Tab-separated table of C-alpha atoms and ligand atoms in Angstrom:
chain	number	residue	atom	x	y	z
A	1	UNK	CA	122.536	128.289	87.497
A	2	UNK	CA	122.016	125.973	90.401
A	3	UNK	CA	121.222	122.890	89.049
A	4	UNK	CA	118.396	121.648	91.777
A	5	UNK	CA	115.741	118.542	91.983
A	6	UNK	CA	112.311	118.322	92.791
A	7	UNK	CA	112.497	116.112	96.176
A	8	UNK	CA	109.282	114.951	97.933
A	9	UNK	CA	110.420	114.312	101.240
A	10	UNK	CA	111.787	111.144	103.616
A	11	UNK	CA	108.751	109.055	101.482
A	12	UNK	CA	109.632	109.927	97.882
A	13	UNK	CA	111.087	106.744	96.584
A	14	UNK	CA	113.801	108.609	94.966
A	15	UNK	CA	116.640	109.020	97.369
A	16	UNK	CA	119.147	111.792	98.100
A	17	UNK	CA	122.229	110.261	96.979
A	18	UNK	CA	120.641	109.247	93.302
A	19	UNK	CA	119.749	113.096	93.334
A	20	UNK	CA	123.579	113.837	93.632
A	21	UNK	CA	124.298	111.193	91.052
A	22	UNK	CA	121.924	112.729	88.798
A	23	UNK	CA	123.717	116.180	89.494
A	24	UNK	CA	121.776	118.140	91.284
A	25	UNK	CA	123.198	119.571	94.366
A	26	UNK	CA	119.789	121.847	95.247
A	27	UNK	CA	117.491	120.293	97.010
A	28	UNK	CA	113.590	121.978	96.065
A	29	UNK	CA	111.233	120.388	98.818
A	30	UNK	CA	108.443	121.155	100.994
A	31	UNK	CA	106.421	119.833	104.115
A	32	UNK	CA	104.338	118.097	102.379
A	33	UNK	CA	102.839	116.264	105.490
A	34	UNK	CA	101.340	119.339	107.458
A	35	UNK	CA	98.491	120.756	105.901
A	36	UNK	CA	97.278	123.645	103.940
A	37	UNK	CA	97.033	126.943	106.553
A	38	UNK	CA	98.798	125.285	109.296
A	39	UNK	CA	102.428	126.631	110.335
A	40	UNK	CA	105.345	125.389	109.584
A	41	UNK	CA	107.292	125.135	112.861
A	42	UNK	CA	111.169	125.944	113.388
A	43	UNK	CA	111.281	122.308	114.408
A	44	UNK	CA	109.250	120.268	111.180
A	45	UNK	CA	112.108	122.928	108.877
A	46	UNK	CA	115.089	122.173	110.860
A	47	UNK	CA	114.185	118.191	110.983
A	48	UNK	CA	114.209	118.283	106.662
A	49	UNK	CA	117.294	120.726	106.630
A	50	UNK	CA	119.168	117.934	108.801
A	51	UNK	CA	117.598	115.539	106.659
A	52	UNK	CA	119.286	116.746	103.279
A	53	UNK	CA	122.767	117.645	104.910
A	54	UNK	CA	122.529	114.358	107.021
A	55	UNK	CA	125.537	113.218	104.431
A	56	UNK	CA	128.008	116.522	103.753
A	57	UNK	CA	130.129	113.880	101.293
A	58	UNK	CA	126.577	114.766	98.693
A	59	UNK	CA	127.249	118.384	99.344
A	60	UNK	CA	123.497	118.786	98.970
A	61	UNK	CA	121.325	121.998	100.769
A	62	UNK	CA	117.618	122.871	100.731
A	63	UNK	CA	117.649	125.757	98.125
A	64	UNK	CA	113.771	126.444	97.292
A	65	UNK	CA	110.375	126.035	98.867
A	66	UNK	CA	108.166	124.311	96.571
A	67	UNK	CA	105.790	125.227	97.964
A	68	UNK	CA	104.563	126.902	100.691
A	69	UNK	CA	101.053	126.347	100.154
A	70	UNK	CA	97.906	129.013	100.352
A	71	UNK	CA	94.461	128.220	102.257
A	72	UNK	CA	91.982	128.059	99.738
A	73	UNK	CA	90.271	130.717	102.002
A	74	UNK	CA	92.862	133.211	100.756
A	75	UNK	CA	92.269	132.718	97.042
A	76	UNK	CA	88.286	132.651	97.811
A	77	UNK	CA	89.133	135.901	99.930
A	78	UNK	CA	86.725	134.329	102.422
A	79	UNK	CA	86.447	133.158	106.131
A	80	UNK	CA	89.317	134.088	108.921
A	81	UNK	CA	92.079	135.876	106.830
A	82	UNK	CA	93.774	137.434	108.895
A	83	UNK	CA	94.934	134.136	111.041
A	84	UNK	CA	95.421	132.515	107.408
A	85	UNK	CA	97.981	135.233	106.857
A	86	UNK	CA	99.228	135.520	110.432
A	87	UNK	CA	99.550	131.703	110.242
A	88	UNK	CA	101.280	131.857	107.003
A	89	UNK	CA	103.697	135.178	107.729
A	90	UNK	CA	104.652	132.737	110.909
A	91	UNK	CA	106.062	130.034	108.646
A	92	UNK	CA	107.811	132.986	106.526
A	93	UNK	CA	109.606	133.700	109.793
A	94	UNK	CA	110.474	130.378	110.606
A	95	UNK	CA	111.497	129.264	107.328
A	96	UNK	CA	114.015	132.453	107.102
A	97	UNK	CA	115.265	131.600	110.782
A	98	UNK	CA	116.679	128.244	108.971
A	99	UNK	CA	117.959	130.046	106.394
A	100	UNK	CA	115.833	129.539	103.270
A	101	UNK	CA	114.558	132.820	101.299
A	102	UNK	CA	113.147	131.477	98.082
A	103	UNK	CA	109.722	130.045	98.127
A	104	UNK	CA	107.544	129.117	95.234
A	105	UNK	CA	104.180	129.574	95.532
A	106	UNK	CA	100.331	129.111	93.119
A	107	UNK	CA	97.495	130.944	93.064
A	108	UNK	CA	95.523	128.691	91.164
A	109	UNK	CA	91.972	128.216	92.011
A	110	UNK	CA	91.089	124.201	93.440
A	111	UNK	CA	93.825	122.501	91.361
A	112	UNK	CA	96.874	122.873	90.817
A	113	UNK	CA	98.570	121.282	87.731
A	114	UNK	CA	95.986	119.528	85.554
A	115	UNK	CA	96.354	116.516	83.224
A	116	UNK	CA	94.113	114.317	81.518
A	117	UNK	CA	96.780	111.102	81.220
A	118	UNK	CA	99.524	110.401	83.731
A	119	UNK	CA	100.930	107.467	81.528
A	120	UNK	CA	100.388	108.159	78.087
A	121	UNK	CA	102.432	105.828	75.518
A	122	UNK	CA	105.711	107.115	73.648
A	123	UNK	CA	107.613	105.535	71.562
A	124	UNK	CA	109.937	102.475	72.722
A	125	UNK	CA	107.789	102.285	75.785
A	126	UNK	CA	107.773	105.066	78.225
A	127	UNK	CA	105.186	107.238	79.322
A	128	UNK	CA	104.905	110.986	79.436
A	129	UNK	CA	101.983	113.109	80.891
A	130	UNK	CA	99.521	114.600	78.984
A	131	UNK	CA	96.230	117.011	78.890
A	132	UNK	CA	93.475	116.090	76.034
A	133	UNK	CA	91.254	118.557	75.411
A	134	UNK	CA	88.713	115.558	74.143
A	135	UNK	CA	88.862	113.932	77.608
A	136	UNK	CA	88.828	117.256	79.477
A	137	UNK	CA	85.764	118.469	78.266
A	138	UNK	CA	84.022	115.048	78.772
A	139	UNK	CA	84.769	115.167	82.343
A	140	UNK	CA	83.885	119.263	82.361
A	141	UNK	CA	80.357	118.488	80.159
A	142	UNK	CA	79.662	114.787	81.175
A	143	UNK	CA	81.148	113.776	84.037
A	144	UNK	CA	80.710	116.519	86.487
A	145	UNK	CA	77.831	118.260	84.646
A	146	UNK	CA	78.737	121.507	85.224
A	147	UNK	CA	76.222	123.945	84.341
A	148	UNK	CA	76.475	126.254	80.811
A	149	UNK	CA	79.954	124.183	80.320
A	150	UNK	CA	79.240	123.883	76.786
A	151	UNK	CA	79.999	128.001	76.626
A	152	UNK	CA	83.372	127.268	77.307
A	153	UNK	CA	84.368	124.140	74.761
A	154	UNK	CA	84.442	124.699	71.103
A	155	UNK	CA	81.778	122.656	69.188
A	156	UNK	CA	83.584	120.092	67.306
A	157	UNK	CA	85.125	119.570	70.672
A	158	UNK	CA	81.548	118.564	72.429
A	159	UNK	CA	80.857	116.052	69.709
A	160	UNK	CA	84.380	114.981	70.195
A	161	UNK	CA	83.909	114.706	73.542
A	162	UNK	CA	80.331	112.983	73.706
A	163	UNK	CA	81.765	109.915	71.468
A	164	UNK	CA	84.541	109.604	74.248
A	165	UNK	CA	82.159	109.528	77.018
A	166	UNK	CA	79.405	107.134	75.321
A	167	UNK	CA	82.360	104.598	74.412
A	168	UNK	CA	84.164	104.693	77.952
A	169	UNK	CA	84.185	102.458	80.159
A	170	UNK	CA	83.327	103.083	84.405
A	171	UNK	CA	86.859	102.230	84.485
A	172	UNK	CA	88.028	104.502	81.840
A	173	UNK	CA	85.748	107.414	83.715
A	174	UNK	CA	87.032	106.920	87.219
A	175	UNK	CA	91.083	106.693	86.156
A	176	UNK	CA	90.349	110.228	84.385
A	177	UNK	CA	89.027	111.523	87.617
A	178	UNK	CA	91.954	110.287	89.340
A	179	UNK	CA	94.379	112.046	87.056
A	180	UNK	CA	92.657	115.317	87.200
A	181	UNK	CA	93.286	115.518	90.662
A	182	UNK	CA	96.760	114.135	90.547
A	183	UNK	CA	97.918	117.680	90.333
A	184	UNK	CA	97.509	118.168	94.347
A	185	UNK	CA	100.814	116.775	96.107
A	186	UNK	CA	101.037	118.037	99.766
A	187	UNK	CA	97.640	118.051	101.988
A	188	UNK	CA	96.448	114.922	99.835
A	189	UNK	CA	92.825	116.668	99.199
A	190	UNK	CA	91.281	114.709	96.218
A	191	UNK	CA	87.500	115.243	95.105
A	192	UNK	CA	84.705	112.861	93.846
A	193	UNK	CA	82.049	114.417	91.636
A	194	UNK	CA	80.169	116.099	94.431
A	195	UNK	CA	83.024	116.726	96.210
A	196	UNK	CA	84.057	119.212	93.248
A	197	UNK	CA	80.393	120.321	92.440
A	198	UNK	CA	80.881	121.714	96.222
A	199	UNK	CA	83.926	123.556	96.179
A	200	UNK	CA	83.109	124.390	92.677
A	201	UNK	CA	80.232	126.223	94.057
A	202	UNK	CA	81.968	127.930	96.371
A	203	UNK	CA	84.063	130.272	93.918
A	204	UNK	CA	80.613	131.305	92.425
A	205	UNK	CA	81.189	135.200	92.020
A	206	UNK	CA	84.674	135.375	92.443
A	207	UNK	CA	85.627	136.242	88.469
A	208	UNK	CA	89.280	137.109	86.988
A	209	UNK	CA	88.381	140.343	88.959
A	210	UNK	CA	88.026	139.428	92.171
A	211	UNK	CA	90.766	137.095	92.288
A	212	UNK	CA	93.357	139.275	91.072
A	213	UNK	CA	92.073	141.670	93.858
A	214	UNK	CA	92.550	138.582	96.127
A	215	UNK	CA	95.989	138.528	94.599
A	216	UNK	CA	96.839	141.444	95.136
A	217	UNK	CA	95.996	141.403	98.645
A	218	UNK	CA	97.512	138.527	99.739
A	219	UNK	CA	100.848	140.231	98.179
A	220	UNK	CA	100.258	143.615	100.170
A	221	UNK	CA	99.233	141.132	103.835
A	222	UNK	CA	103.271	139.219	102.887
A	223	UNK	CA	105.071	140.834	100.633
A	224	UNK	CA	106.269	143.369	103.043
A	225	UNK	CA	107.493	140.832	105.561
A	226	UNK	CA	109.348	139.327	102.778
A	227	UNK	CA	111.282	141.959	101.735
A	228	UNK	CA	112.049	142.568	105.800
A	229	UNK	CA	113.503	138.822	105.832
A	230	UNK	CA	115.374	138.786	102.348
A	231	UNK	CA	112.909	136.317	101.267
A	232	UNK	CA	112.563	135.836	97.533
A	233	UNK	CA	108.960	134.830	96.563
A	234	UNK	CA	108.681	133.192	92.961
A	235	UNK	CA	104.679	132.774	91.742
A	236	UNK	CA	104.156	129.302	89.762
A	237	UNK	CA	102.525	130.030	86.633
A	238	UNK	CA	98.709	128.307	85.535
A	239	UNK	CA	99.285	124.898	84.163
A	240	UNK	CA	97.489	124.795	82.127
A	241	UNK	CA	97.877	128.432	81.331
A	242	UNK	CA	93.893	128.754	80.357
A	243	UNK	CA	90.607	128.565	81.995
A	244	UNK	CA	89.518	125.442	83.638
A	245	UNK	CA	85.679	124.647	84.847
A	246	UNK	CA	84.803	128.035	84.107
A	247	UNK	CA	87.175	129.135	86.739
A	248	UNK	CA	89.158	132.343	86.336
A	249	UNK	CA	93.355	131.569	85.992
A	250	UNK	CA	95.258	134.917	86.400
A	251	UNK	CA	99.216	133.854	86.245
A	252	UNK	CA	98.969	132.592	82.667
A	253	UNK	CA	100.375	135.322	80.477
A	254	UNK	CA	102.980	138.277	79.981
A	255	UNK	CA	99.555	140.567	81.173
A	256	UNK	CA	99.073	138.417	84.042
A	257	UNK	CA	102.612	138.825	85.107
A	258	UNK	CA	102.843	142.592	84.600
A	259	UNK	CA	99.668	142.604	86.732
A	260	UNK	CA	100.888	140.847	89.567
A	261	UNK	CA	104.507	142.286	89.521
A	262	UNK	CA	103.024	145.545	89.676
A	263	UNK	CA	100.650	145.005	92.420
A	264	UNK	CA	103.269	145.429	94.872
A	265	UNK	CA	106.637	146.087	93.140
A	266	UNK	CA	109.431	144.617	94.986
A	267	UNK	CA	112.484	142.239	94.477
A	268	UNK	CA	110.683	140.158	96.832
A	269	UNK	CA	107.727	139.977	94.920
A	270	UNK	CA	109.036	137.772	91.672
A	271	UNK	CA	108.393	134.393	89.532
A	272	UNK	CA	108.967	131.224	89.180
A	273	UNK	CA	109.618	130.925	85.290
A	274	UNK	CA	107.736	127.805	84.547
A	275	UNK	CA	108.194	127.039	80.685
A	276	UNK	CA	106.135	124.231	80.376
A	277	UNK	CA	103.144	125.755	82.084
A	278	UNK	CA	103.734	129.390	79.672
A	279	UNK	CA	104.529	126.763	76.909
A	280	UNK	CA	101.129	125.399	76.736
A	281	UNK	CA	99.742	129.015	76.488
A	282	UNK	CA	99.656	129.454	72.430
A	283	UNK	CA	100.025	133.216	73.428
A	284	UNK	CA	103.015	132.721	74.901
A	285	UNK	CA	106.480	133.425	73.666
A	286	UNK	CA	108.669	131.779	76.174
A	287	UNK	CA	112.342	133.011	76.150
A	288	UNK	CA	110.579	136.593	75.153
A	289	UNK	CA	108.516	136.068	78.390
A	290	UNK	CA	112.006	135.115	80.025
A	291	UNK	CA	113.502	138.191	78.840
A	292	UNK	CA	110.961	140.339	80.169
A	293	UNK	CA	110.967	139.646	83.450
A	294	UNK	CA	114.085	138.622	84.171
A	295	UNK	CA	115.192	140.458	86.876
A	296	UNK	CA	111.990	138.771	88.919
A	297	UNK	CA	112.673	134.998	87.871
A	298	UNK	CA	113.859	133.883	91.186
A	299	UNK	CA	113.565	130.254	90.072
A	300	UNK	CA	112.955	128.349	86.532
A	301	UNK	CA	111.400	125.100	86.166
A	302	UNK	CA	112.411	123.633	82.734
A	303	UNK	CA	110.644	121.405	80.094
A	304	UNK	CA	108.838	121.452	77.192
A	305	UNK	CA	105.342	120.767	75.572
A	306	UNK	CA	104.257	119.655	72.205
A	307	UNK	CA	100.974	121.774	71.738
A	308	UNK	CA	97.879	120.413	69.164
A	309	UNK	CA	95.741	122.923	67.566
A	310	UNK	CA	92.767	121.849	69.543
A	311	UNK	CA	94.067	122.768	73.302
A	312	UNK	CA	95.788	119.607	73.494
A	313	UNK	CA	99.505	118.773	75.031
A	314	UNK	CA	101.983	116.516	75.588
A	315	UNK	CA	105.552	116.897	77.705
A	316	UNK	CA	107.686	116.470	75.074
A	317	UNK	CA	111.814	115.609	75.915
A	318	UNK	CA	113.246	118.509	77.302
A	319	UNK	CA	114.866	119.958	74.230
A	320	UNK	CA	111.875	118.883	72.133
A	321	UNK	CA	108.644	120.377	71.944
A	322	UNK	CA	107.448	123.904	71.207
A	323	UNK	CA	109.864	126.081	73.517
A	324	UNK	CA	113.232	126.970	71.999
A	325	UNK	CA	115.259	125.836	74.981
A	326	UNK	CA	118.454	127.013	73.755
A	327	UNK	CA	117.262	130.555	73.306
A	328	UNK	CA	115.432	130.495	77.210
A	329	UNK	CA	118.715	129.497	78.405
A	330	UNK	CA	120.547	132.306	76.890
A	331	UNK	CA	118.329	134.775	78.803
A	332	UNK	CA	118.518	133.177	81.866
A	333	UNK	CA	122.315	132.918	81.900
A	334	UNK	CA	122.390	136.407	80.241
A	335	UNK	CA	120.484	137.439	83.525
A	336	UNK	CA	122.673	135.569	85.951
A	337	UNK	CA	125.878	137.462	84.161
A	338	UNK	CA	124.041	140.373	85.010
A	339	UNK	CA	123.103	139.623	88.636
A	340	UNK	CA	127.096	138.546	89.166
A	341	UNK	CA	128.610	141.900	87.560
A	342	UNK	CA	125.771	143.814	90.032
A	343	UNK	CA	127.659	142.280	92.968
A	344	UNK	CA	125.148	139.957	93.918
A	345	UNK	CA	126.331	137.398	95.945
A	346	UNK	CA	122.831	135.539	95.271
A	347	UNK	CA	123.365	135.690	91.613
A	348	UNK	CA	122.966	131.974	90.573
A	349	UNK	CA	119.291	131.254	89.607
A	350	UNK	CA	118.182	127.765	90.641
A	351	UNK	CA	116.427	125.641	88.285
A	352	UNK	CA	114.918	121.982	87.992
A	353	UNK	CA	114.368	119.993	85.259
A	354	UNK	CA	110.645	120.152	86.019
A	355	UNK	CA	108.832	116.404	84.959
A	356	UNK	CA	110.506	113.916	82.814
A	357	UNK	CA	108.920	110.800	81.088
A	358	UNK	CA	109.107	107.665	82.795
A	359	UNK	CA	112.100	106.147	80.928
A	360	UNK	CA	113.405	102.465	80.990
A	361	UNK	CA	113.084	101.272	84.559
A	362	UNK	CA	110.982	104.584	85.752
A	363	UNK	CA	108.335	102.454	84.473
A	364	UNK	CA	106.044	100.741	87.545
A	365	UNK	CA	107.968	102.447	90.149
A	366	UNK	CA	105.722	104.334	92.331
A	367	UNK	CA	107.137	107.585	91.826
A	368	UNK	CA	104.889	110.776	91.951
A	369	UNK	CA	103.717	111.557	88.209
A	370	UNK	CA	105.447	113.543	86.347
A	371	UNK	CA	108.685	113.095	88.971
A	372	UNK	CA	110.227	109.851	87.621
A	373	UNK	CA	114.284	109.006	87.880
A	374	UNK	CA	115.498	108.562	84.934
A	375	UNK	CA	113.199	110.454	82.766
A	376	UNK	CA	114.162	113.792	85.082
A	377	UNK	CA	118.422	112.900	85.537
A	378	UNK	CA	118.057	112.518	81.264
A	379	UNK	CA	116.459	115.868	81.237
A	380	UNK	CA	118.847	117.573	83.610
A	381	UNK	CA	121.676	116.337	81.353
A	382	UNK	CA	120.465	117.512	78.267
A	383	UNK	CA	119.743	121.171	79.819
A	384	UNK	CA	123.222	120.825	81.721
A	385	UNK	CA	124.552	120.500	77.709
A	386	UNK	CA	122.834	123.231	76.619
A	387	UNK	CA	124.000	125.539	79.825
A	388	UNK	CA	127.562	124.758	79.250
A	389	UNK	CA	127.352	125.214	75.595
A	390	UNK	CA	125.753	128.433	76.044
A	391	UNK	CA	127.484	129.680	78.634
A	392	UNK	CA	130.929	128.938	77.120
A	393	UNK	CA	129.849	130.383	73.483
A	394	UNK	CA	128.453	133.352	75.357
A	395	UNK	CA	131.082	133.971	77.937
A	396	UNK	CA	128.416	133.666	80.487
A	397	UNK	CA	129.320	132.966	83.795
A	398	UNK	CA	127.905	129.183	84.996
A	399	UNK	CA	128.106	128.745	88.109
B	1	DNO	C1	104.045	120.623	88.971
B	1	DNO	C2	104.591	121.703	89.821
B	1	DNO	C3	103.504	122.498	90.498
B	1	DNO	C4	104.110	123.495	91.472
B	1	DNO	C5	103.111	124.354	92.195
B	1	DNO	C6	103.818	125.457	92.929
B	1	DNO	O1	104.710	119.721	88.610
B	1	DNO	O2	105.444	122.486	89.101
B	1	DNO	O3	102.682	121.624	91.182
B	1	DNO	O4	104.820	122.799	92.444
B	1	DNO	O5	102.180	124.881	91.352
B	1	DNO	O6	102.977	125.979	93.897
């Protein structure tokens, strides 16, 4: 497994050499400065390779994409497609011309990750992220008004959720705004109420239906190009892996995987095996999800969530939580073994310790949430225990 960080680019406080002192010698970034649709030039890619080599003594390389962003257009399946997907099988090109094959990708509709708190207390005094389905349906129901969004919260949940709102303050209101859109790194696009009435509006007809056939197209316009290139693309799972503002999410579930792996079968056509997003999915068994596709995970993000009965989550420590992180670390190094004795020479699967809390002095720094220091080198540790352990018990080969 090739242990790799999440690294935001020349402006994420977090520099390269505490990356290599944390142990990571991937480097998982993206251009986060050129926006959604437009391509990425030979140039902008070869600038951040040069970037991350700059000092050989880290022994650090650009391993994963994450990501190369969609147009909204293509999820909506409307206006100018074709350049969207001309535009965005250019950057494929150009990406591969530098060398890097393995991009991670969403197909989640308006936001990406979602949370309700971005700082939420733990004990001894660090923070850790979390979603409240309480809070979330007071924005959904209260705050943005949404029409018939009653339908989709459970009724002890709108009462729930109507004390919240009568007792909150303007302040209280506009810092859970903020943190519902805190999902979007990259192109920066943040809405205000109308601002996500309109877009909002805009999926209007476009069911789980239609954007699995969306999907599925946008795998048929790249997918081949990919496999031309020996590029590896790995699809980020919902996160949450449910519904949101009555929009339809269709990479939450074993189903949902099938579906898209099967739309156009192809090594090129895989996942990225997210366990905290599939960990917040009740239906979802994690290391038997793991297991399944395995041949397809072409990247794992790792962490854990502590699920409530009501929706509700919290990222838990790494090795806490609901997911049994021992036994989704056997199957991934059971898959690697597997990849090695096939004579792959790209058998090693990269992974991240995806989030971390904000430990000790994470706390204050402006660091992008959910992508603190400390909290993320603690949780690469403790899955760097668990690989060796494994792998040593198992005769599995590491790395
Ligand atoms: C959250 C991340 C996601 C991921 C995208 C991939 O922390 O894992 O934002 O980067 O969904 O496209």
């Amino acid at each position: 497994m090739e242990q790799s960080w999440r690294w935001f680019g020349p402006d994420d406080p977090i520099t390269l050499p505490q990356i290599r002192q944390a142990g990571a010698t991937g480097i998982v970034t993206a251009l986060h400065h050129i926006p959604y649709g437009v391509v990425w030039s030979v140039e902008e890619i070869e600038k951040r390779k040069a970037l991350i080599a700059a000092d050989p003594s880290l022994g650090l390389r650009w391993n994963v994409v994450e990501s190369l962003p969609l147009h909204e257009d293509i999820k909506l399946g409307q206006g100018p497609l074709d350049q969207h997907f001309d535009a965005y099988r250019q950057s494929m090109r150009n990406l591969a011309a530098c060398g890097i094959r393995t991009i991670c990708y969403n197909f989640m509709p308006i936001l990406d990750w979602t949370r309700t708190d971005l700082a939420y207390p733990i004990a001894g005094g660090g923070r850790a992220l979390r979603f409240d389905a309480v809070k979330f349906c007071a924005f959904d129901c209260f705050m943005l008004q949404r029409p018939n969004a009653e339908a989709d919260h459970a009724p002890e949940l709108i009462a729930q959720a109507r004390t919240w709102h009568d007792a909150a303050s303007e302040s209280e209101k506009s810092a859970l705004l903020v943190n519902i859109n805190a999902g979007l790194p990259g192109a920066y696009e943040r809405y205000d109420i109308p601002g996500f009435r309109q877009i909002l509006d805009r999926y209007k007809g476009v069911g789980q239906e239609e954007l699995r056939a969306h999907f599925a197209r946008f795998l048929r316009e790249i997918i081949p190009l990919a496999e031309e290139l020996g590029m590896r693309f790995a699809v980020h799972p919902d996160d949450p892996p449910r519904s949101l503002f009555g929009l339809p999410r269709i990479v939450s579930n074993g189903e949902d995987l099938a579906f898209i792996t099967g739309a156009v079968p192809s090594q090129a056509n895989g996942v990225t095996f997210c366990s905290g997003s599939l960990g917040a999915g009740p239906m979802n068994d994690v290391p038997a999800l793991a297991r399944r596709f395995a041949p397809l995970i072409h990247f794992a993000h790792l962490r854990n969530v502590a699920k409530d009965a009501d929706g509700s989550f919290m990222e838990a420590e790494h090795l806490g939580g609901d997911t049994n992180m021992v036994a989704l670390m056997q199957a991934l190094l059971a898959e690697q073994h597997r990849r090695k004795n096939e004579g792959r020479e790209d058998w090693r699967i990269p992974f991240r310790p995806d989030h971390g809390h904000e430990l000790l002095e994470d706390v204050g720094r402006k660091t992008h949430p959910g992508y603190p220091l400390i909290g993320r080198l603690r949780g690469l540790a403790e899955l760097r225990g668990v690989m060796q352990a494994v792998s040593q018990l198992e005769h599995r080969p590491l790395h």
